[in-house]
Amino acid sequence: MLDAGAVPRALKAARRIGFETYIEDPVWLAKARRGDYFVDLITGIGNATLVVNHSWIERAIPDAILGVPCKILAAEELIAAKVFVARRERFDGSDVVHLICSCGGRLDWDRLLDLLHGHWGVLFWSLALFAYVYPSQTDLVPDRVWNELIRSFDKSVRHPQKDDPFRGSLIDPNMFAIDVDERGERDLYRENCEKHPHLLRMEEPVGSKE
């Protein structure tokens, strides 16, 4: 994962050593390929609700994989990036549950809540799944987190805001296309993508410094 501004330099470096490079999705994904080898350059998530910035890199954990020094994404950012992955063809809920089980006692819950600000519902949904899968380990999640999310859920159910938009397309724009196409609901996925402030590009803007 990397900041969108770093993608042109990363792609240029990959081309120097013989990789073919291209933008798979300007919102979040570039690729570099050479033969059977490939690298995904990820700058956020596909529905444009999360964007990688410097803090993600700074918080990453130094380690080595196959003897190569690297940084591994912190659990908080990894969970935030995975809670929206709930499509027909791929569901990362088990990854989220396992991360909470492994790291729950050490998670920076304030960081996670901040990352998912405005989307607390998907975190609550993931924690409900965790409680179902690991009913004897719910104390890995602090009481204050449970209480905050339960209060938010209770309030949203008791006092629904009639102007809150439909959010199904943020989960899967294909499975919820019928709501947009036939029922006239807003397409937040399309809206987010169209107004995305950091669309990926192959080359750096003229005048930028490497």
PDB file of C-alpha atoms in Angstrom:
ATOM      1  CA  MET A   1       0.000   0.000   0.000  1.00  0.00           C
ATOM      2  CA  LEU A   2       1.163   3.521  -0.714  1.00  0.00           C
ATOM      3  CA  ASP A   3       0.056   7.108  -1.073  1.00  0.00           C
ATOM      4  CA  ALA A   4      -1.529   7.887  -4.450  1.00  0.00           C
ATOM      5  CA  GLY A   5       1.107  10.561  -5.082  1.00  0.00           C
ATOM      6  CA  ALA A   6       3.848   7.949  -4.946  1.00  0.00           C
ATOM      7  CA  VAL A   7       2.304   5.698  -7.615  1.00  0.00           C
ATOM      8  CA  PRO A   8       3.883   7.345 -10.710  1.00  0.00           C
ATOM      9  CA  ARG A   9       7.371   7.019  -9.198  1.00  0.00           C
ATOM     10  CA  ALA A  10       6.721   3.407  -8.180  1.00  0.00           C
ATOM     11  CA  LEU A  11       5.458   2.508 -11.656  1.00  0.00           C
ATOM     12  CA  LYS A  12       8.445   4.240 -13.265  1.00  0.00           C
ATOM     13  CA  ALA A  13      10.816   2.263 -11.044  1.00  0.00           C
ATOM     14  CA  ALA A  14       9.029  -0.959 -11.987  1.00  0.00           C
ATOM     15  CA  ARG A  15       9.296  -0.182 -15.707  1.00  0.00           C
ATOM     16  CA  ARG A  16      13.042   0.336 -15.334  1.00  0.00           C
ATOM     17  CA  ILE A  17      13.419  -3.324 -14.366  1.00  0.00           C
ATOM     18  CA  GLY A  18      11.193  -4.685 -17.089  1.00  0.00           C
ATOM     19  CA  PHE A  19       7.702  -4.666 -15.598  1.00  0.00           C
ATOM     20  CA  GLU A  20       4.623  -3.797 -17.620  1.00  0.00           C
ATOM     21  CA  THR A  21       2.604  -1.232 -15.648  1.00  0.00           C
ATOM     22  CA  TYR A  22      -0.959  -0.003 -15.850  1.00  0.00           C
ATOM     23  CA  ILE A  23      -3.814   1.496 -13.858  1.00  0.00           C
ATOM     24  CA  GLU A  24      -6.408  -1.183 -13.078  1.00  0.00           C
ATOM     25  CA  ASP A  25      -8.785   1.172 -11.268  1.00  0.00           C
ATOM     26  CA  PRO A  26      -7.949   4.899 -10.936  1.00  0.00           C
ATOM     27  CA  VAL A  27      -9.661   5.035  -7.551  1.00  0.00           C
ATOM     28  CA  TRP A  28      -7.406   2.546  -5.780  1.00  0.00           C
ATOM     29  CA  LEU A  29      -5.343   0.053  -7.807  1.00  0.00           C
ATOM     30  CA  ALA A  30      -2.319   0.075 -10.128  1.00  0.00           C
ATOM     31  CA  LYS A  31      -0.420  -3.020 -11.246  1.00  0.00           C
ATOM     32  CA  ALA A  32       3.038  -4.042 -12.372  1.00  0.00           C
ATOM     33  CA  ARG A  33       3.604  -7.381 -14.158  1.00  0.00           C
ATOM     34  CA  ARG A  34       6.581  -9.286 -15.510  1.00  0.00           C
ATOM     35  CA  GLY A  35       5.991 -12.866 -16.567  1.00  0.00           C
ATOM     36  CA  ASP A  36       4.468 -14.795 -13.680  1.00  0.00           C
ATOM     37  CA  TYR A  37       5.277 -12.021 -11.193  1.00  0.00           C
ATOM     38  CA  PHE A  38       3.034  -9.107 -10.347  1.00  0.00           C
ATOM     39  CA  VAL A  39       2.712  -6.343  -7.771  1.00  0.00           C
ATOM     40  CA  ASP A  40      -0.494  -4.609  -6.702  1.00  0.00           C
ATOM     41  CA  LEU A  41      -0.078  -0.953  -5.773  1.00  0.00           C
ATOM     42  CA  ILE A  42      -3.025  -0.193  -3.502  1.00  0.00           C
ATOM     43  CA  THR A  43      -3.930   3.354  -2.494  1.00  0.00           C
ATOM     44  CA  GLY A  44      -7.273   2.829  -0.761  1.00  0.00           C
ATOM     45  CA  ILE A  45     -10.399   0.734  -1.163  1.00  0.00           C
ATOM     46  CA  GLY A  46     -12.614   0.373  -4.197  1.00  0.00           C
ATOM     47  CA  ASN A  47     -15.615   2.310  -2.912  1.00  0.00           C
ATOM     48  CA  ALA A  48     -13.429   5.380  -2.238  1.00  0.00           C
ATOM     49  CA  THR A  49     -14.330   5.644   1.438  1.00  0.00           C
ATOM     50  CA  LEU A  50     -10.736   5.123   2.586  1.00  0.00           C
ATOM     51  CA  VAL A  51      -7.550   6.590   1.119  1.00  0.00           C
ATOM     52  CA  VAL A  52      -4.035   5.567   2.127  1.00  0.00           C
ATOM     53  CA  ASN A  53      -2.021   8.481   3.483  1.00  0.00           C
ATOM     54  CA  HIS A  54       1.316   8.987   5.231  1.00  0.00           C
ATOM     55  CA  SER A  55      -0.076   7.884   8.587  1.00  0.00           C
ATOM     56  CA  TRP A  56      -0.741   4.389   7.224  1.00  0.00           C
ATOM     57  CA  ILE A  57       2.902   4.034   6.217  1.00  0.00           C
ATOM     58  CA  GLU A  58       4.239   5.570   9.430  1.00  0.00           C
ATOM     59  CA  ARG A  59       2.168   3.187  11.548  1.00  0.00           C
ATOM     60  CA  ALA A  60       3.197   0.103   9.547  1.00  0.00           C
ATOM     61  CA  ILE A  61       5.280  -2.474  11.400  1.00  0.00           C
ATOM     62  CA  PRO A  62       8.901  -3.099  10.251  1.00  0.00           C
ATOM     63  CA  ASP A  63       9.585  -6.753   9.477  1.00  0.00           C
ATOM     64  CA  ALA A  64      11.163  -9.011   6.867  1.00  0.00           C
ATOM     65  CA  ILE A  65       9.503 -11.376   4.415  1.00  0.00           C
ATOM     66  CA  LEU A  66      11.745 -13.948   2.707  1.00  0.00           C
ATOM     67  CA  GLY A  67      14.653 -11.945   4.032  1.00  0.00           C
ATOM     68  CA  VAL A  68      13.499  -8.706   2.410  1.00  0.00           C
ATOM     69  CA  PRO A  69      13.006  -5.752   4.796  1.00  0.00           C
ATOM     70  CA  CYS A  70       9.494  -4.391   4.539  1.00  0.00           C
ATOM     71  CA  LYS A  71       6.662  -2.819   6.464  1.00  0.00           C
ATOM     72  CA  ILE A  72       3.474  -4.701   7.310  1.00  0.00           C
ATOM     73  CA  LEU A  73       0.230  -2.783   7.522  1.00  0.00           C
ATOM     74  CA  ALA A  74      -0.936  -2.224  11.098  1.00  0.00           C
ATOM     75  CA  ALA A  75      -3.959  -4.264  12.182  1.00  0.00           C
ATOM     76  CA  GLU A  76      -6.185  -1.190  12.540  1.00  0.00           C
ATOM     77  CA  GLU A  77      -5.683  -0.105   8.922  1.00  0.00           C
ATOM     78  CA  LEU A  78      -5.976  -3.681   7.697  1.00  0.00           C
ATOM     79  CA  ILE A  79      -9.303  -4.165   9.482  1.00  0.00           C
ATOM     80  CA  ALA A  80     -10.611  -0.833   8.182  1.00  0.00           C
ATOM     81  CA  ALA A  81      -9.650  -1.829   4.641  1.00  0.00           C
ATOM     82  CA  LYS A  82     -11.357  -5.214   4.922  1.00  0.00           C
ATOM     83  CA  VAL A  83     -14.701  -4.496   6.596  1.00  0.00           C
ATOM     84  CA  PHE A  84     -16.215  -3.322   3.304  1.00  0.00           C
ATOM     85  CA  VAL A  85     -15.104  -6.434   1.395  1.00  0.00           C
ATOM     86  CA  ALA A  86     -18.364  -8.362   1.456  1.00  0.00           C
ATOM     87  CA  ARG A  87     -19.171  -9.101  -2.153  1.00  0.00           C
ATOM     88  CA  ARG A  88     -20.681 -12.188  -3.725  1.00  0.00           C
ATOM     89  CA  GLU A  89     -17.289 -13.358  -4.960  1.00  0.00           C
ATOM     90  CA  ARG A  90     -15.224 -12.358  -1.918  1.00  0.00           C
ATOM     91  CA  PHE A  91     -15.916 -11.891   1.771  1.00  0.00           C
ATOM     92  CA  ASP A  92     -13.117 -10.766   4.115  1.00  0.00           C
ATOM     93  CA  GLY A  93     -15.191 -11.047   7.287  1.00  0.00           C
ATOM     94  CA  SER A  94     -13.218 -14.084   8.434  1.00  0.00           C
ATOM     95  CA  ASP A  95      -9.979 -12.086   8.085  1.00  0.00           C
ATOM     96  CA  VAL A  96     -11.465  -9.284  10.188  1.00  0.00           C
ATOM     97  CA  VAL A  97     -12.651 -11.728  12.854  1.00  0.00           C
ATOM     98  CA  HIS A  98      -9.254 -13.425  13.009  1.00  0.00           C
ATOM     99  CA  LEU A  99      -7.456 -10.083  13.273  1.00  0.00           C
ATOM    100  CA  ILE A 100      -9.676  -9.040  16.177  1.00  0.00           C
ATOM    101  CA  CYS A 101      -9.109 -12.396  17.859  1.00  0.00           C
ATOM    102  CA  SER A 102      -5.331 -12.143  17.416  1.00  0.00           C
ATOM    103  CA  CYS A 103      -4.872  -8.426  18.098  1.00  0.00           C
ATOM    104  CA  GLY A 104      -8.001  -7.296  19.944  1.00  0.00           C
ATOM    105  CA  GLY A 105      -6.252  -6.715  23.237  1.00  0.00           C
ATOM    106  CA  ARG A 106      -3.616  -4.550  21.542  1.00  0.00           C
ATOM    107  CA  LEU A 107      -5.719  -2.695  18.989  1.00  0.00           C
ATOM    108  CA  ASP A 108      -5.867   1.083  18.989  1.00  0.00           C
ATOM    109  CA  TRP A 109      -9.650   1.227  18.959  1.00  0.00           C
ATOM    110  CA  ASP A 110      -9.712   5.019  18.748  1.00  0.00           C
ATOM    111  CA  ARG A 111      -7.665   4.807  15.552  1.00  0.00           C
ATOM    112  CA  LEU A 112     -10.027   2.189  14.115  1.00  0.00           C
ATOM    113  CA  LEU A 113     -13.112   4.207  15.012  1.00  0.00           C
ATOM    114  CA  ASP A 114     -11.519   7.283  13.448  1.00  0.00           C
ATOM    115  CA  LEU A 115     -10.661   5.437  10.230  1.00  0.00           C
ATOM    116  CA  LEU A 116     -14.276   4.294   9.928  1.00  0.00           C
ATOM    117  CA  HIS A 117     -15.813   7.584  10.972  1.00  0.00           C
ATOM    118  CA  GLY A 118     -19.179   7.849   9.267  1.00  0.00           C
ATOM    119  CA  HIS A 119     -19.196   4.114   8.590  1.00  0.00           C
ATOM    120  CA  TRP A 120     -19.421   2.756  12.137  1.00  0.00           C
ATOM    121  CA  GLY A 121     -22.175   0.388  10.996  1.00  0.00           C
ATOM    122  CA  VAL A 122     -19.790  -1.870   9.096  1.00  0.00           C
ATOM    123  CA  LEU A 123     -17.513  -2.052  12.141  1.00  0.00           C
ATOM    124  CA  PHE A 124     -20.489  -2.916  14.357  1.00  0.00           C
ATOM    125  CA  TRP A 125     -21.537  -5.581  11.875  1.00  0.00           C
ATOM    126  CA  SER A 126     -17.995  -7.033  11.945  1.00  0.00           C
ATOM    127  CA  LEU A 127     -17.917  -7.034  15.753  1.00  0.00           C
ATOM    128  CA  ALA A 128     -21.310  -8.756  15.858  1.00  0.00           C
ATOM    129  CA  LEU A 129     -19.839 -11.443  13.597  1.00  0.00           C
ATOM    130  CA  PHE A 130     -16.806 -11.696  15.886  1.00  0.00           C
ATOM    131  CA  ALA A 131     -19.093 -12.151  18.917  1.00  0.00           C
ATOM    132  CA  TYR A 132     -20.965 -14.911  17.105  1.00  0.00           C
ATOM    133  CA  VAL A 133     -17.783 -16.727  16.056  1.00  0.00           C
ATOM    134  CA  TYR A 134     -15.922 -16.239  19.363  1.00  0.00           C
ATOM    135  CA  PRO A 135     -18.652 -15.847  22.027  1.00  0.00           C
ATOM    136  CA  SER A 136     -16.205 -16.517  24.866  1.00  0.00           C
ATOM    137  CA  GLN A 137     -13.765 -13.799  23.757  1.00  0.00           C
ATOM    138  CA  THR A 138     -15.944 -10.718  23.426  1.00  0.00           C
ATOM    139  CA  ASP A 139     -13.948  -9.126  26.245  1.00  0.00           C
ATOM    140  CA  LEU A 140     -11.133  -8.588  23.716  1.00  0.00           C
ATOM    141  CA  VAL A 141     -13.195  -5.618  22.590  1.00  0.00           C
ATOM    142  CA  PRO A 142     -13.290  -2.898  25.268  1.00  0.00           C
ATOM    143  CA  ASP A 143     -16.637  -2.223  26.938  1.00  0.00           C
ATOM    144  CA  ARG A 144     -16.506   1.415  25.839  1.00  0.00           C
ATOM    145  CA  VAL A 145     -16.326   0.332  22.187  1.00  0.00           C
ATOM    146  CA  TRP A 146     -19.259  -2.052  22.531  1.00  0.00           C
ATOM    147  CA  ASN A 147     -21.234   0.596  24.400  1.00  0.00           C
ATOM    148  CA  GLU A 148     -20.515   3.341  21.879  1.00  0.00           C
ATOM    149  CA  LEU A 149     -21.504   1.203  18.904  1.00  0.00           C
ATOM    150  CA  ILE A 150     -24.559  -0.251  20.602  1.00  0.00           C
ATOM    151  CA  ARG A 151     -25.740   3.265  21.520  1.00  0.00           C
ATOM    152  CA  SER A 152     -25.236   4.402  17.937  1.00  0.00           C
ATOM    153  CA  PHE A 153     -27.117   1.397  16.610  1.00  0.00           C
ATOM    154  CA  ASP A 154     -29.959   1.820  19.092  1.00  0.00           C
ATOM    155  CA  LYS A 155     -30.286   5.502  18.202  1.00  0.00           C
ATOM    156  CA  SER A 156     -30.259   4.796  14.465  1.00  0.00           C
ATOM    157  CA  VAL A 157     -32.986   2.172  14.818  1.00  0.00           C
ATOM    158  CA  ARG A 158     -35.185   4.185  17.172  1.00  0.00           C
ATOM    159  CA  HIS A 159     -34.784   7.473  15.351  1.00  0.00           C
ATOM    160  CA  PRO A 160     -34.000   6.797  11.671  1.00  0.00           C
ATOM    161  CA  GLN A 161     -33.000   9.862   9.675  1.00  0.00           C
ATOM    162  CA  LYS A 162     -35.255   9.846   6.641  1.00  0.00           C
ATOM    163  CA  ASP A 163     -32.736  11.792   4.559  1.00  0.00           C
ATOM    164  CA  ASP A 164     -29.893   9.312   5.144  1.00  0.00           C
ATOM    165  CA  PRO A 165     -28.971   7.901   1.713  1.00  0.00           C
ATOM    166  CA  PHE A 166     -29.055   4.285   0.607  1.00  0.00           C
ATOM    167  CA  ARG A 167     -25.578   2.779   1.091  1.00  0.00           C
ATOM    168  CA  GLY A 168     -25.850  -0.642  -0.521  1.00  0.00           C
ATOM    169  CA  SER A 169     -23.591   0.200  -3.447  1.00  0.00           C
ATOM    170  CA  LEU A 170     -20.748   0.893  -1.014  1.00  0.00           C
ATOM    171  CA  ILE A 171     -20.894  -2.797  -0.108  1.00  0.00           C
ATOM    172  CA  ASP A 172     -21.345  -4.106  -3.657  1.00  0.00           C
ATOM    173  CA  PRO A 173     -22.401  -1.963  -6.627  1.00  0.00           C
ATOM    174  CA  ASN A 174     -23.426  -5.070  -8.562  1.00  0.00           C
ATOM    175  CA  MET A 175     -25.553  -6.880  -5.998  1.00  0.00           C
ATOM    176  CA  PHE A 176     -27.317  -3.631  -5.109  1.00  0.00           C
ATOM    177  CA  ALA A 177     -27.600  -2.322  -8.670  1.00  0.00           C
ATOM    178  CA  ILE A 178     -31.318  -3.128  -8.715  1.00  0.00           C
ATOM    179  CA  ASP A 179     -31.889  -0.561  -5.970  1.00  0.00           C
ATOM    180  CA  VAL A 180     -30.153   2.129  -8.012  1.00  0.00           C
ATOM    181  CA  ASP A 181     -31.413   1.148 -11.459  1.00  0.00           C
ATOM    182  CA  GLU A 182     -35.001   0.199 -10.668  1.00  0.00           C
ATOM    183  CA  ARG A 183     -35.818   1.781  -7.326  1.00  0.00           C
ATOM    184  CA  GLY A 184     -34.148   5.134  -7.818  1.00  0.00           C
ATOM    185  CA  GLU A 185     -31.778   4.958  -4.857  1.00  0.00           C
ATOM    186  CA  ARG A 186     -28.617   7.058  -4.793  1.00  0.00           C
ATOM    187  CA  ASP A 187     -25.430   5.418  -6.003  1.00  0.00           C
ATOM    188  CA  LEU A 188     -22.892   6.469  -3.381  1.00  0.00           C
ATOM    189  CA  TYR A 189     -20.283   4.207  -4.941  1.00  0.00           C
ATOM    190  CA  ARG A 190     -20.415   6.123  -8.229  1.00  0.00           C
ATOM    191  CA  GLU A 191     -20.628   9.486  -6.468  1.00  0.00           C
ATOM    192  CA  ASN A 192     -17.581   8.723  -4.308  1.00  0.00           C
ATOM    193  CA  CYS A 193     -15.552   7.535  -7.276  1.00  0.00           C
ATOM    194  CA  GLU A 194     -16.443  10.534  -9.432  1.00  0.00           C
ATOM    195  CA  LYS A 195     -15.414  13.051  -6.779  1.00  0.00           C
ATOM    196  CA  HIS A 196     -12.335  11.151  -5.615  1.00  0.00           C
ATOM    197  CA  PRO A 197      -9.571  13.711  -4.951  1.00  0.00           C
ATOM    198  CA  HIS A 198      -6.581  11.443  -5.669  1.00  0.00           C
ATOM    199  CA  LEU A 199      -7.225   9.471  -8.850  1.00  0.00           C
ATOM    200  CA  LEU A 200      -4.222   7.434  -9.941  1.00  0.00           C
ATOM    201  CA  ARG A 201      -2.092   8.426 -12.914  1.00  0.00           C
ATOM    202  CA  MET A 202       0.770   6.776 -14.752  1.00  0.00           C
ATOM    203  CA  GLU A 203       2.972   9.867 -14.882  1.00  0.00           C
ATOM    204  CA  GLU A 204       3.702  12.620 -12.394  1.00  0.00           C
ATOM    205  CA  PRO A 205       2.212  16.056 -13.106  1.00  0.00           C
ATOM    206  CA  VAL A 206       4.489  18.393 -15.036  1.00  0.00           C
ATOM    207  CA  GLY A 207       6.714  20.331 -12.672  1.00  0.00           C
ATOM    208  CA  SER A 208       6.503  17.859  -9.798  1.00  0.00           C
ATOM    209  CA  LYS A 209       9.655  16.805  -8.003  1.00  0.00           C
ATOM    210  CA  GLU A 210      10.652  13.157  -7.682  1.00  0.00           C
TER     211      GLU A 210
END
